[in-house]
Coordinates of C-alpha atoms in Angstrom, one line a residue:
Chain A
M1 CA -18.2 87.1 47.2
T2 CA -19.5 90.1 45.9
A3 CA -17.2 90.0 43.1
R4 CA -18.1 86.3 42.3
I5 CA -22.2 87.3 42.8
S6 CA -21.1 89.9 39.9
L7 CA -19.3 87.8 38.1
R8 CA -22.0 85.5 37.0
V9 CA -24.7 88.6 37.0
V10 CA -22.4 89.7 34.0
A11 CA -22.2 86.3 32.9
L12 CA -25.8 85.5 32.9
G13 CA -26.6 88.6 31.8
Y14 CA -24.7 88.5 28.9
L15 CA -26.5 85.1 27.6
A16 CA -30.2 86.0 28.6
L17 CA -30.1 89.6 26.8
L18 CA -28.3 88.0 23.5
L19 CA -29.6 84.7 23.5
V20 CA -32.4 83.2 26.1
F21 CA -34.6 86.9 25.5
P22 CA -35.1 87.1 21.4
V23 CA -35.5 83.3 21.1
A24 CA -37.9 83.1 23.6
M25 CA -39.5 86.1 22.5
V26 CA -40.0 84.5 19.3
F27 CA -41.5 81.2 21.2
A28 CA -44.4 83.9 22.0
R29 CA -44.7 85.2 18.8
T30 CA -45.4 82.5 17.5
F31 CA -48.4 81.0 19.9
E32 CA -49.7 84.9 20.4
K33 CA -52.6 83.9 18.1
G34 CA -53.1 80.4 19.5
V35 CA -52.0 77.3 18.8
G36 CA -54.0 76.7 15.8
A37 CA -53.0 79.3 13.6
A38 CA -49.3 78.7 14.5
W39 CA -49.9 75.0 13.3
A40 CA -51.9 75.9 10.2
A41 CA -48.6 78.2 9.5
V42 CA -46.6 75.4 9.3
T43 CA -48.4 72.5 7.9
S44 CA -49.2 74.8 4.8
P45 CA -48.2 73.5 1.2
D46 CA -45.2 75.9 1.3
A47 CA -44.1 75.4 4.6
L48 CA -44.0 71.8 4.6
H49 CA -41.5 72.0 0.7
A50 CA -39.5 74.4 2.7
L51 CA -39.2 71.7 5.5
W52 CA -38.8 69.1 3.2
L53 CA -36.5 70.7 1.1
T54 CA -33.9 71.8 3.9
I55 CA -34.2 68.2 5.5
L56 CA -33.0 67.1 2.3
V57 CA -30.1 69.8 1.1
A58 CA -29.0 69.1 4.9
A59 CA -28.9 65.4 5.0
I60 CA -27.0 65.3 2.0
S61 CA -24.8 68.1 3.0
V62 CA -23.8 66.9 6.3
T63 CA -23.4 63.5 5.2
A64 CA -21.2 64.5 1.9
N65 CA -19.1 66.8 4.5
T66 CA -18.7 63.8 6.9
V67 CA -17.4 61.4 5.1
F68 CA -14.8 64.1 3.4
G69 CA -14.1 65.3 7.2
I70 CA -12.4 62.1 8.2
V71 CA -10.8 61.6 5.7
C72 CA -9.6 65.2 5.0
A73 CA -8.8 65.1 9.2
I74 CA -6.6 61.4 8.6
V75 CA -5.0 63.1 5.6
L76 CA -3.9 66.1 7.2
V77 CA -3.1 64.5 10.5
R78 CA -1.3 61.0 9.3
H79 CA 0.2 61.9 6.1
R80 CA 3.0 64.7 5.6
F81 CA 3.1 65.5 1.7
R82 CA 3.8 69.1 -0.2
G83 CA 0.6 71.5 0.1
R84 CA -0.5 69.9 3.5
G85 CA -0.4 73.9 4.6
L86 CA -2.2 74.8 1.9
L87 CA -4.6 72.4 2.2
N88 CA -4.8 73.0 5.9
A89 CA -5.7 76.8 5.3
V90 CA -8.2 76.3 2.6
L91 CA -10.0 74.6 4.4
D92 CA -11.1 77.8 6.5
L93 CA -11.9 79.0 3.4
P94 CA -16.0 79.0 3.8
L95 CA -15.7 80.1 7.6
A96 CA -14.1 83.3 6.2
V97 CA -15.9 83.9 2.9
S98 CA -19.4 85.6 3.4
P99 CA -22.1 83.5 2.1
V100 CA -23.3 85.7 -0.2
V101 CA -19.6 86.2 -1.8
V102 CA -20.2 81.9 -2.4
G103 CA -23.7 82.3 -3.4
L104 CA -22.3 84.4 -6.2
A105 CA -19.2 82.9 -6.9
L106 CA -21.7 79.3 -7.5
F107 CA -24.0 81.5 -9.5
I108 CA -21.0 82.6 -12.2
L109 CA -19.7 79.2 -12.8
Y110 CA -23.3 77.4 -13.0
S111 CA -25.4 79.5 -14.5
R112 CA -26.8 78.9 -18.2
T113 CA -24.9 81.8 -19.7
A114 CA -21.1 80.0 -18.0
P115 CA -19.3 77.8 -19.9
V116 CA -20.0 75.0 -16.5
G117 CA -23.3 75.8 -16.0
G118 CA -24.5 76.0 -19.8
W119 CA -22.7 72.3 -20.6
L120 CA -24.5 70.8 -17.5
A121 CA -27.5 72.6 -18.9
E122 CA -27.4 70.5 -22.2
H123 CA -27.1 67.5 -20.2
G124 CA -30.7 68.3 -18.9
I125 CA -29.0 69.5 -15.0
R126 CA -29.9 72.9 -14.1
V127 CA -27.8 73.8 -11.2
I128 CA -28.8 77.7 -10.6
F129 CA -32.6 78.2 -9.6
S130 CA -33.0 74.4 -8.6
T131 CA -31.9 71.8 -5.6
P132 CA -28.4 70.8 -6.9
G133 CA -27.5 74.6 -7.0
I134 CA -28.9 74.8 -3.0
V135 CA -27.2 71.7 -2.3
L136 CA -24.0 73.0 -3.6
A137 CA -24.1 75.8 -1.5
T138 CA -24.8 74.5 2.0
M139 CA -22.1 71.9 1.5
F140 CA -19.4 75.0 0.9
V141 CA -20.2 76.6 3.8
S142 CA -20.9 73.7 6.2
L143 CA -17.4 72.0 4.8
P144 CA -15.2 73.1 7.7
F145 CA -16.6 71.4 10.6
V146 CA -16.0 67.7 11.1
V147 CA -12.5 68.5 9.8
R148 CA -12.1 70.8 12.5
E149 CA -13.8 68.5 14.9
V150 CA -12.0 65.4 14.1
M151 CA -8.6 66.4 13.6
P152 CA -7.5 67.2 17.4
V153 CA -9.6 63.8 18.3
L154 CA -7.0 62.3 15.9
R155 CA -3.8 64.0 16.9
E156 CA -4.9 62.9 20.5
I157 CA -5.4 59.2 20.5
G158 CA -2.5 58.8 18.2
T159 CA -1.6 56.0 15.8
E160 CA -0.2 52.9 18.7
Q161 CA -4.2 51.7 18.9
E162 CA -4.5 51.5 14.9
Q163 CA -0.7 49.7 15.0
A164 CA -1.8 47.4 18.0
A165 CA -4.9 46.5 15.7
S166 CA -2.7 45.6 12.8
T167 CA -0.1 43.3 14.5
L168 CA -3.7 41.7 15.6
G169 CA -4.2 40.6 12.3
A170 CA -6.6 44.2 10.9
S171 CA -6.7 44.8 7.6
P172 CA -6.3 48.6 7.5
F173 CA -10.3 49.2 6.8
Q174 CA -11.3 46.9 9.6
T175 CA -8.9 49.1 11.5
F176 CA -10.1 51.8 10.6
W177 CA -14.0 50.7 10.9
M178 CA -12.6 49.2 14.3
V179 CA -10.5 50.9 16.2
T180 CA -10.2 54.2 14.5
L181 CA -13.9 55.6 13.8
P182 CA -14.8 54.5 17.2
A183 CA -12.1 56.6 19.0
I184 CA -13.3 59.3 17.0
R185 CA -16.7 59.2 17.3
Q186 CA -17.3 62.2 19.7
G187 CA -15.6 64.0 17.7
V188 CA -16.9 63.3 14.3
A189 CA -20.4 63.4 16.2
Y190 CA -19.7 67.1 17.5
G191 CA -18.7 68.2 13.8
V192 CA -21.6 66.5 12.2
V193 CA -24.0 68.8 14.6
L194 CA -22.3 71.9 14.0
T195 CA -22.8 71.3 9.9
T196 CA -26.3 69.7 10.4
A197 CA -26.4 73.5 12.2
R198 CA -25.0 75.1 9.8
A199 CA -26.6 73.5 6.9
I200 CA -30.1 74.5 8.1
G201 CA -29.4 78.2 9.3
E202 CA -28.1 78.9 6.0
F203 CA -29.4 81.7 4.6
G204 CA -26.6 84.1 2.3
A205 CA -25.4 81.5 -0.3
V206 CA -28.8 79.8 -0.7
S207 CA -30.9 82.8 -1.3
V208 CA -28.5 83.7 -4.2
V209 CA -28.6 80.3 -5.8
S210 CA -31.6 79.4 -4.8
G211 CA -33.9 82.1 -6.6
R212 CA -36.5 81.7 -4.0
I213 CA -39.3 80.1 -5.7
S214 CA -42.1 79.5 -3.6
G215 CA -43.0 76.0 -2.8
L216 CA -39.9 75.3 -5.1
T217 CA -36.4 76.3 -4.2
E218 CA -37.5 78.3 -1.0
T219 CA -35.8 76.5 2.1
M220 CA -37.3 76.7 5.7
T221 CA -34.9 80.2 6.2
V222 CA -35.8 81.5 2.9
Y223 CA -39.0 81.1 3.6
V224 CA -39.2 82.6 7.1
Q225 CA -37.6 85.9 5.7
D226 CA -40.0 85.6 2.6
R227 CA -42.8 85.0 5.2
F228 CA -41.4 88.3 7.0
Q229 CA -41.4 90.5 3.6
N230 CA -45.3 89.7 3.5
F231 CA -46.1 91.0 6.5
D232 CA -47.2 86.7 7.7
L233 CA -45.8 87.3 11.0
V234 CA -47.4 84.3 12.2
G235 CA -45.9 82.0 9.3
C236 CA -42.8 83.8 9.7
Y237 CA -42.3 83.0 13.8
A238 CA -43.9 79.6 13.4
A239 CA -41.5 78.8 10.5
A240 CA -38.4 80.2 13.1
V241 CA -39.7 78.3 15.4
V242 CA -39.6 74.6 13.4
L243 CA -36.0 75.4 12.4
A244 CA -34.9 76.2 16.1
L245 CA -36.8 72.6 16.9
I246 CA -34.5 71.0 14.6
A247 CA -31.2 72.3 15.9
I248 CA -32.5 71.6 20.1
A249 CA -33.4 68.0 18.6
T250 CA -30.1 67.8 16.9
L251 CA -28.2 68.6 19.8
L252 CA -29.6 66.2 21.7
L253 CA -29.1 63.2 19.5
T254 CA -25.2 63.6 20.1
D255 CA -25.5 62.2 23.6
L256 CA -26.0 59.4 22.0
F257 CA -22.7 59.2 21.0
K258 CA -21.5 59.8 24.7
P259 CA -18.2 57.6 25.0
K260 CA -19.4 54.5 27.0
E261 CA -16.4 54.7 29.2
E262 CA -17.2 57.9 30.4
Q263 CA -20.7 57.2 31.7
Chain B
M1 CA 9.6 29.9 15.8
S2 CA 13.2 31.8 16.0
I3 CA 13.5 35.2 14.9
A4 CA 16.4 36.6 12.7
A5 CA 16.9 40.1 11.6
R6 CA 19.7 40.4 8.9
N7 CA 22.2 43.2 8.2
V8 CA 18.8 45.5 8.7
S9 CA 19.8 49.2 8.4
K10 CA 16.9 52.1 8.7
K11 CA 17.8 55.5 8.8
F12 CA 14.7 58.7 10.0
K13 CA 16.1 61.5 7.8
D14 CA 20.1 61.5 9.3
F15 CA 19.8 59.7 12.2
V16 CA 20.8 56.2 11.6
A17 CA 18.4 54.2 13.6
L18 CA 19.9 50.6 13.2
D19 CA 23.2 50.2 11.2
D20 CA 23.9 46.6 9.7
V21 CA 22.5 44.3 13.0
C22 CA 21.9 41.2 12.8
V23 CA 20.0 40.0 15.9
E24 CA 18.8 35.8 16.2
A25 CA 16.0 35.0 18.9
P26 CA 16.4 31.3 18.4
T27 CA 13.0 29.2 18.9
G28 CA 11.5 28.9 22.9
S29 CA 13.9 31.9 24.1
L30 CA 13.6 35.0 26.0
T31 CA 15.8 37.6 24.5
A32 CA 16.3 41.2 25.4
L33 CA 16.6 43.8 24.0
L34 CA 19.2 45.8 26.4
G35 CA 20.7 49.8 25.1
P36 CA 20.4 53.2 26.3
S37 CA 17.4 55.4 24.2
G38 CA 18.1 56.1 21.2
G39 CA 20.3 52.9 20.5
G40 CA 17.5 51.0 17.8
K41 CA 16.4 48.7 19.9
S42 CA 12.8 49.6 19.7
T43 CA 13.5 50.9 16.0
L44 CA 14.6 47.0 15.5
L45 CA 11.6 45.3 17.3
R46 CA 9.3 47.3 15.2
V47 CA 10.9 46.5 12.0
I48 CA 10.4 43.1 13.2
A49 CA 6.7 43.3 13.7
G50 CA 6.7 45.2 10.2
L51 CA 5.1 48.6 11.6
E52 CA 8.8 50.1 9.9
Q53 CA 9.9 49.4 6.8
P54 CA 14.2 48.7 7.0
D55 CA 15.6 50.6 4.7
S56 CA 17.5 47.3 3.9
G57 CA 18.1 44.3 5.2
Q58 CA 15.4 41.1 6.2
V59 CA 13.1 39.7 8.7
V60 CA 13.0 36.2 9.3
I61 CA 10.6 34.9 11.2
S62 CA 10.4 30.5 11.2
G63 CA 12.9 30.6 8.6
E64 CA 10.4 32.8 6.0
D65 CA 10.8 36.0 4.9
K66 CA 8.6 38.3 6.1
T67 CA 10.4 41.5 5.1
G68 CA 8.1 42.8 2.5
L69 CA 4.8 41.6 4.7
P70 CA 2.3 44.3 6.9
P71 CA 2.3 43.9 10.3
Q72 CA -1.0 41.7 10.1
K73 CA 0.4 39.1 7.7
R74 CA 3.4 38.5 9.9
G75 CA 1.7 36.2 13.2
V76 CA 4.0 38.6 16.0
G77 CA 2.1 39.3 19.0
F78 CA 3.0 43.0 20.0
V79 CA 2.8 44.9 23.1
F80 CA 3.4 48.2 23.7
Q81 CA 5.0 50.2 26.4
H82 CA 1.7 52.6 26.9
Y83 CA -0.7 49.8 26.5
A84 CA -2.1 50.8 23.4
A85 CA -5.7 49.2 25.0
F86 CA -8.9 49.7 22.8
K87 CA -10.0 51.8 25.1
H88 CA -14.3 52.3 23.7
M89 CA -13.8 48.1 24.2
T90 CA -14.6 46.0 27.3
V91 CA -11.5 43.8 28.6
F92 CA -13.0 41.1 26.8
E93 CA -13.7 42.8 23.5
N94 CA -10.0 43.7 23.6
V95 CA -8.9 40.1 23.9
A96 CA -11.3 38.7 21.7
F97 CA -9.9 41.6 19.1
G98 CA -7.5 39.2 17.1
L99 CA -10.2 36.0 17.3
K100 CA -12.9 38.4 15.5
I101 CA -10.9 39.1 13.1
R102 CA -10.3 35.7 12.3
K103 CA -13.6 35.2 12.0
Q104 CA -13.5 32.5 15.0
P105 CA -16.9 30.9 16.4
R106 CA -18.9 33.0 19.4
G107 CA -17.4 30.2 21.6
A108 CA -14.4 29.6 20.8
I109 CA -13.7 32.9 21.7
N110 CA -15.2 32.8 24.4
Q111 CA -13.5 30.4 25.9
K112 CA -10.3 31.1 24.7
V113 CA -11.1 34.8 26.0
Y114 CA -12.2 33.6 29.4
E115 CA -8.5 31.2 29.5
L116 CA -6.2 34.3 28.6
L117 CA -8.2 36.2 31.5
E118 CA -7.5 33.6 33.8
L119 CA -3.8 33.2 32.7
V120 CA -2.9 36.9 33.7
Q121 CA -5.4 37.6 36.6
L122 CA -7.9 39.4 35.4
E123 CA -10.9 37.1 35.8
G124 CA -12.9 39.2 37.4
F125 CA -12.6 41.9 35.0
A126 CA -14.0 41.5 31.4
G127 CA -16.5 43.6 31.3
R128 CA -14.9 46.2 32.6
Y129 CA -13.1 49.2 30.3
P130 CA -9.5 50.0 30.6
A131 CA -9.6 53.3 31.6
Q132 CA -11.1 51.8 35.0
L133 CA -7.8 49.6 35.2
S134 CA -4.4 50.1 36.9
G135 CA -1.4 50.1 34.6
G136 CA -0.3 46.5 35.8
Q137 CA -3.9 45.8 34.6
R138 CA -4.3 47.5 30.9
Q139 CA -0.5 45.4 30.6
R140 CA -1.5 41.8 31.4
M141 CA -4.6 42.7 29.4
A142 CA -2.3 43.8 26.2
L143 CA -0.6 40.6 26.8
A144 CA -3.5 38.5 27.1
R145 CA -4.9 40.1 23.7
A146 CA -1.7 39.8 21.8
L147 CA -1.4 36.1 23.2
A148 CA -5.3 35.6 22.0
I149 CA -4.1 35.7 18.3
E150 CA -1.2 32.5 19.4
P151 CA 1.4 34.6 17.7
E152 CA 4.5 32.8 15.9
V153 CA 6.7 35.2 18.0
L154 CA 5.8 37.9 21.1
L155 CA 7.5 41.6 21.0
L156 CA 7.7 43.5 23.9
D157 CA 8.4 46.7 23.6
E158 CA 9.0 48.6 27.3
P159 CA 6.2 46.8 28.7
F160 CA 6.9 48.1 32.1
G161 CA 8.3 51.3 31.3
A162 CA 5.6 53.0 32.3
L163 CA 4.5 51.2 35.6
D164 CA 6.0 52.2 38.8
A165 CA 8.6 50.2 40.7
R166 CA 6.5 47.6 42.7
V167 CA 4.4 46.4 40.0
R168 CA 7.4 46.0 37.5
Q169 CA 8.8 43.9 39.9
E170 CA 5.9 41.9 40.2
L171 CA 5.1 41.6 36.5
R172 CA 8.8 40.6 35.7
V173 CA 8.6 38.1 37.9
W174 CA 5.1 36.8 36.6
L175 CA 6.3 37.6 32.5
R176 CA 9.2 34.7 33.3
R177 CA 6.7 32.4 35.0
L178 CA 4.7 32.6 32.1
H179 CA 7.1 32.3 29.3
E180 CA 8.6 29.4 30.8
E181 CA 4.8 28.3 30.7
M182 CA 4.1 28.8 27.4
R183 CA 7.4 28.9 26.0
V184 CA 6.7 30.9 23.0
T185 CA 9.8 33.2 21.3
T186 CA 10.1 36.3 22.8
I187 CA 11.5 39.2 22.4
L188 CA 11.9 42.1 25.2
V189 CA 13.5 45.6 24.9
T190 CA 14.1 47.5 27.9
H191 CA 17.0 49.8 28.9
D192 CA 16.9 48.2 32.4
Q193 CA 19.9 46.4 32.6
E194 CA 18.3 44.5 36.2
E195 CA 15.3 43.8 34.1
A196 CA 17.2 42.5 30.9
M197 CA 19.7 40.2 33.4
E198 CA 16.7 38.9 35.7
V199 CA 13.6 38.2 32.8
S200 CA 15.7 36.9 29.6
D201 CA 17.9 34.4 29.4
R202 CA 19.7 35.9 26.6
I203 CA 21.1 39.8 26.2
V204 CA 21.3 41.6 23.1
V205 CA 23.2 45.3 24.2
M206 CA 22.8 47.9 21.0
N207 CA 24.3 51.1 20.9
H208 CA 24.7 54.0 18.6
G209 CA 22.2 51.5 15.6
R210 CA 24.6 48.3 16.4
V211 CA 24.9 45.5 18.3
E212 CA 27.7 45.9 20.8
Q213 CA 27.4 42.2 22.0
V214 CA 25.7 39.4 22.8
G215 CA 25.0 36.8 25.5
A216 CA 23.8 34.9 28.4
P217 CA 23.1 37.6 31.2
Q218 CA 26.0 35.8 33.4
E219 CA 28.6 35.8 30.5
L220 CA 27.7 39.4 29.8
Y221 CA 28.6 41.2 33.0
E222 CA 31.7 38.4 33.5
H223 CA 33.1 38.9 30.1
P224 CA 32.3 42.3 29.0
A225 CA 33.6 43.3 25.2
S226 CA 33.6 46.7 25.6
E227 CA 33.9 49.4 27.8
F228 CA 30.3 50.4 26.9
V229 CA 28.8 46.7 27.9
M230 CA 30.8 46.8 30.8
G231 CA 29.5 49.7 32.0
F232 CA 25.5 49.4 31.1
I233 CA 25.5 46.2 32.5
G234 CA 26.4 46.8 36.6
P235 CA 27.9 49.1 38.5
V236 CA 31.3 50.1 37.4
N237 CA 34.4 52.3 38.7
R238 CA 36.7 53.9 36.0
L239 CA 40.0 55.0 36.5
G240 CA 41.7 56.2 33.9
Q241 CA 41.6 53.5 31.5
T242 CA 41.0 50.8 34.5
F243 CA 37.3 49.5 34.7
I244 CA 36.4 47.7 38.1
R245 CA 33.2 46.4 39.9
P246 CA 32.8 48.5 43.6
H247 CA 32.5 44.5 44.7
D248 CA 36.1 43.9 43.3
I249 CA 37.3 46.8 45.9
E250 CA 38.4 45.6 48.9
I251 CA 38.6 47.4 51.8
R252 CA 41.5 47.0 54.7
L253 CA 42.2 49.0 57.8
T254 CA 45.9 48.0 57.4
P255 CA 48.4 48.4 54.4
N256 CA 49.8 45.2 52.4
G257 CA 52.0 45.7 49.5
S258 CA 49.5 46.5 46.8
T259 CA 46.6 48.5 48.9
H260 CA 46.4 52.4 48.5
E261 CA 45.6 54.6 51.1
A262 CA 42.0 56.0 50.9
T263 CA 40.0 58.2 52.9
V264 CA 36.0 57.1 53.8
D265 CA 33.8 60.1 52.4
H266 CA 30.5 58.4 52.7
L267 CA 28.9 55.6 53.6
I268 CA 25.1 54.5 51.9
Y269 CA 23.2 51.6 53.7
L270 CA 20.7 49.4 51.1
G271 CA 19.9 47.5 53.9
F272 CA 22.1 44.1 52.8
E273 CA 24.3 46.5 51.0
V274 CA 26.2 49.2 51.9
R275 CA 28.1 51.5 49.2
A276 CA 31.2 53.7 50.4
E277 CA 32.6 56.4 48.5
L278 CA 35.9 57.4 48.7
T279 CA 38.6 59.1 48.0
L280 CA 41.8 58.0 46.9
K281 CA 45.4 59.9 48.0
D282 CA 45.6 61.5 44.4
G283 CA 42.2 62.8 45.2
R284 CA 40.4 60.5 42.4
N285 CA 36.9 58.9 43.6
L286 CA 35.8 55.6 43.5
W287 CA 33.1 53.7 45.7
A288 CA 33.1 49.9 46.9
Q289 CA 30.1 47.9 48.0
L290 CA 30.4 45.7 51.0
R291 CA 28.3 43.4 53.1
R292 CA 26.4 45.0 55.9
E293 CA 28.9 43.0 58.3
E294 CA 32.2 43.8 56.3
A295 CA 31.4 47.7 56.9
K296 CA 30.6 47.1 60.5
S297 CA 33.2 45.0 61.2
L298 CA 35.6 47.4 60.2
E299 CA 33.7 50.2 61.6
L300 CA 33.6 52.1 58.4
E301 CA 32.6 56.1 58.7
S302 CA 32.9 59.2 57.5
G303 CA 36.5 60.7 57.0
K304 CA 38.4 57.3 58.2
L305 CA 41.3 56.1 56.7
V306 CA 41.6 53.2 54.9
Y307 CA 43.4 50.8 52.5
V308 CA 42.4 49.3 49.7
S309 CA 43.5 46.7 47.4
V310 CA 41.5 45.4 44.0
G311 CA 40.8 42.2 43.1
H312 CA 39.8 42.0 39.2
S313 CA 39.8 45.2 36.8
R314 CA 39.4 45.3 32.7
V315 CA 41.5 47.7 30.4
F316 CA 39.5 47.4 27.3
G317 CA 41.9 47.3 24.1
R318 CA 44.6 46.2 26.1
P319 CA 44.9 42.7 28.5
A320 CA 43.3 43.2 31.5
E321 CA 45.9 44.2 34.4
E322 CA 46.2 45.3 37.7
V323 CA 45.1 48.9 39.0
H324 CA 48.1 51.2 40.2
P325 CA 46.3 54.5 40.9

């Protein structure tokens, strides 16, 4: 009995100390000087621009990585080809490589003095210190989540349902749309949540490629740091709370994807 | 509506799944592909459905060569051993799937689905999900789904293999009635000889990727072409090169010129049938099948000395002869 209770104390205490307490502190500090001050801080033009940029970047990265992730998972699970093992290993690279390194790599490749970046600049496309660079960096770091969530689900559902659909007259696309996708949607949804969380929270890579120009290339995380360094603590905490709220909202949204048959 | 597989061969790496197989299923027949697992029967069924491509050979359905066509263009109904139910769809949506693909009007779909649900005795289950059905119900749903597209031929891959013995028995009887009603050319894959004999009107016995024998159930039982067929269809005693059905062994209490002395080791009562396990004088074992009354009137018991005579036996590769144990 005592053993069970002490186990619980350890588990809950660990969570409280590492998760609940710090996050609660941020919330508390935000509203220390009243709701009005916090509201004013998050509705300042720079804050709003950072929020908008974060949402835009997240939307592009999540969409691209979801489509790519599903295709990639199907290829990895259902196809046998040379280099499959290598592709599988490379996919985890964004988890292993530090975001700062990712940012630096993009900088080397796309800055105006580099061949690729120079060529793009001649055609009027600016990558570094601009939105495309931020999107690339975010896509890179949030790439593996959908693939990794979808692969085990695909393996589990097997191919029989798809074969049944094809004998019933469904084309490969109809089979994917009507059978495979609904069957893996929970894995996709969870992958989307993780991708979104990663995309919204990314700091290191974005910090390197964005140039941190207030009101232009600052995402929410960079904005939080900017406020922190400028001793604008209310602005800093309020922006952090907005980030946390977006994350919580994303988590709640996945509940909509719970399979009907389990409700 | 007939099905023909001509000279079909298929290898999986080094494993020969089908070796120059020719099988025909005439219009309206219910043909069983019977054999041990790994014998190639499921592969043949999948080749007919287009789910596997043969290395060589032809698949002809209703006189048309369908070898190169993908499954969705073959007009076959396929039922899988593990149901392959669409788990995220209700029973209604499962059965309606093929009709929806064919862009049938909603009214026609409704009517057809409810007709089929009645046929497979799932009228009250339209709104349920597969997870809420028993195995037998799921398989009946899968059958309704396959029948919805009015397939030219119906292919059943071990359809009752995952079900328990009682449900399997019920569904066999039900399937035979359904077939008599609908007369869709059907091929059933099974490793259960009793199932094949009970349900089908023709049996194709397959082993090691080849066809061993084709015939009506009774024909195969009475005139097996090979040792393998005799052993696979019905129980058999083997004494050297000689094969004897257990019911062809007669037990007597007194010897005559052609009987052999034996001891009763063990008696197994299976209701109407009694099995007597025997040891001959030279130490070889065999078993005999008797009716309950016979066993009673002979007062059989373990350890009793009896005399056996063999009515009919087969020696393969040589003409049939009497056994001389």
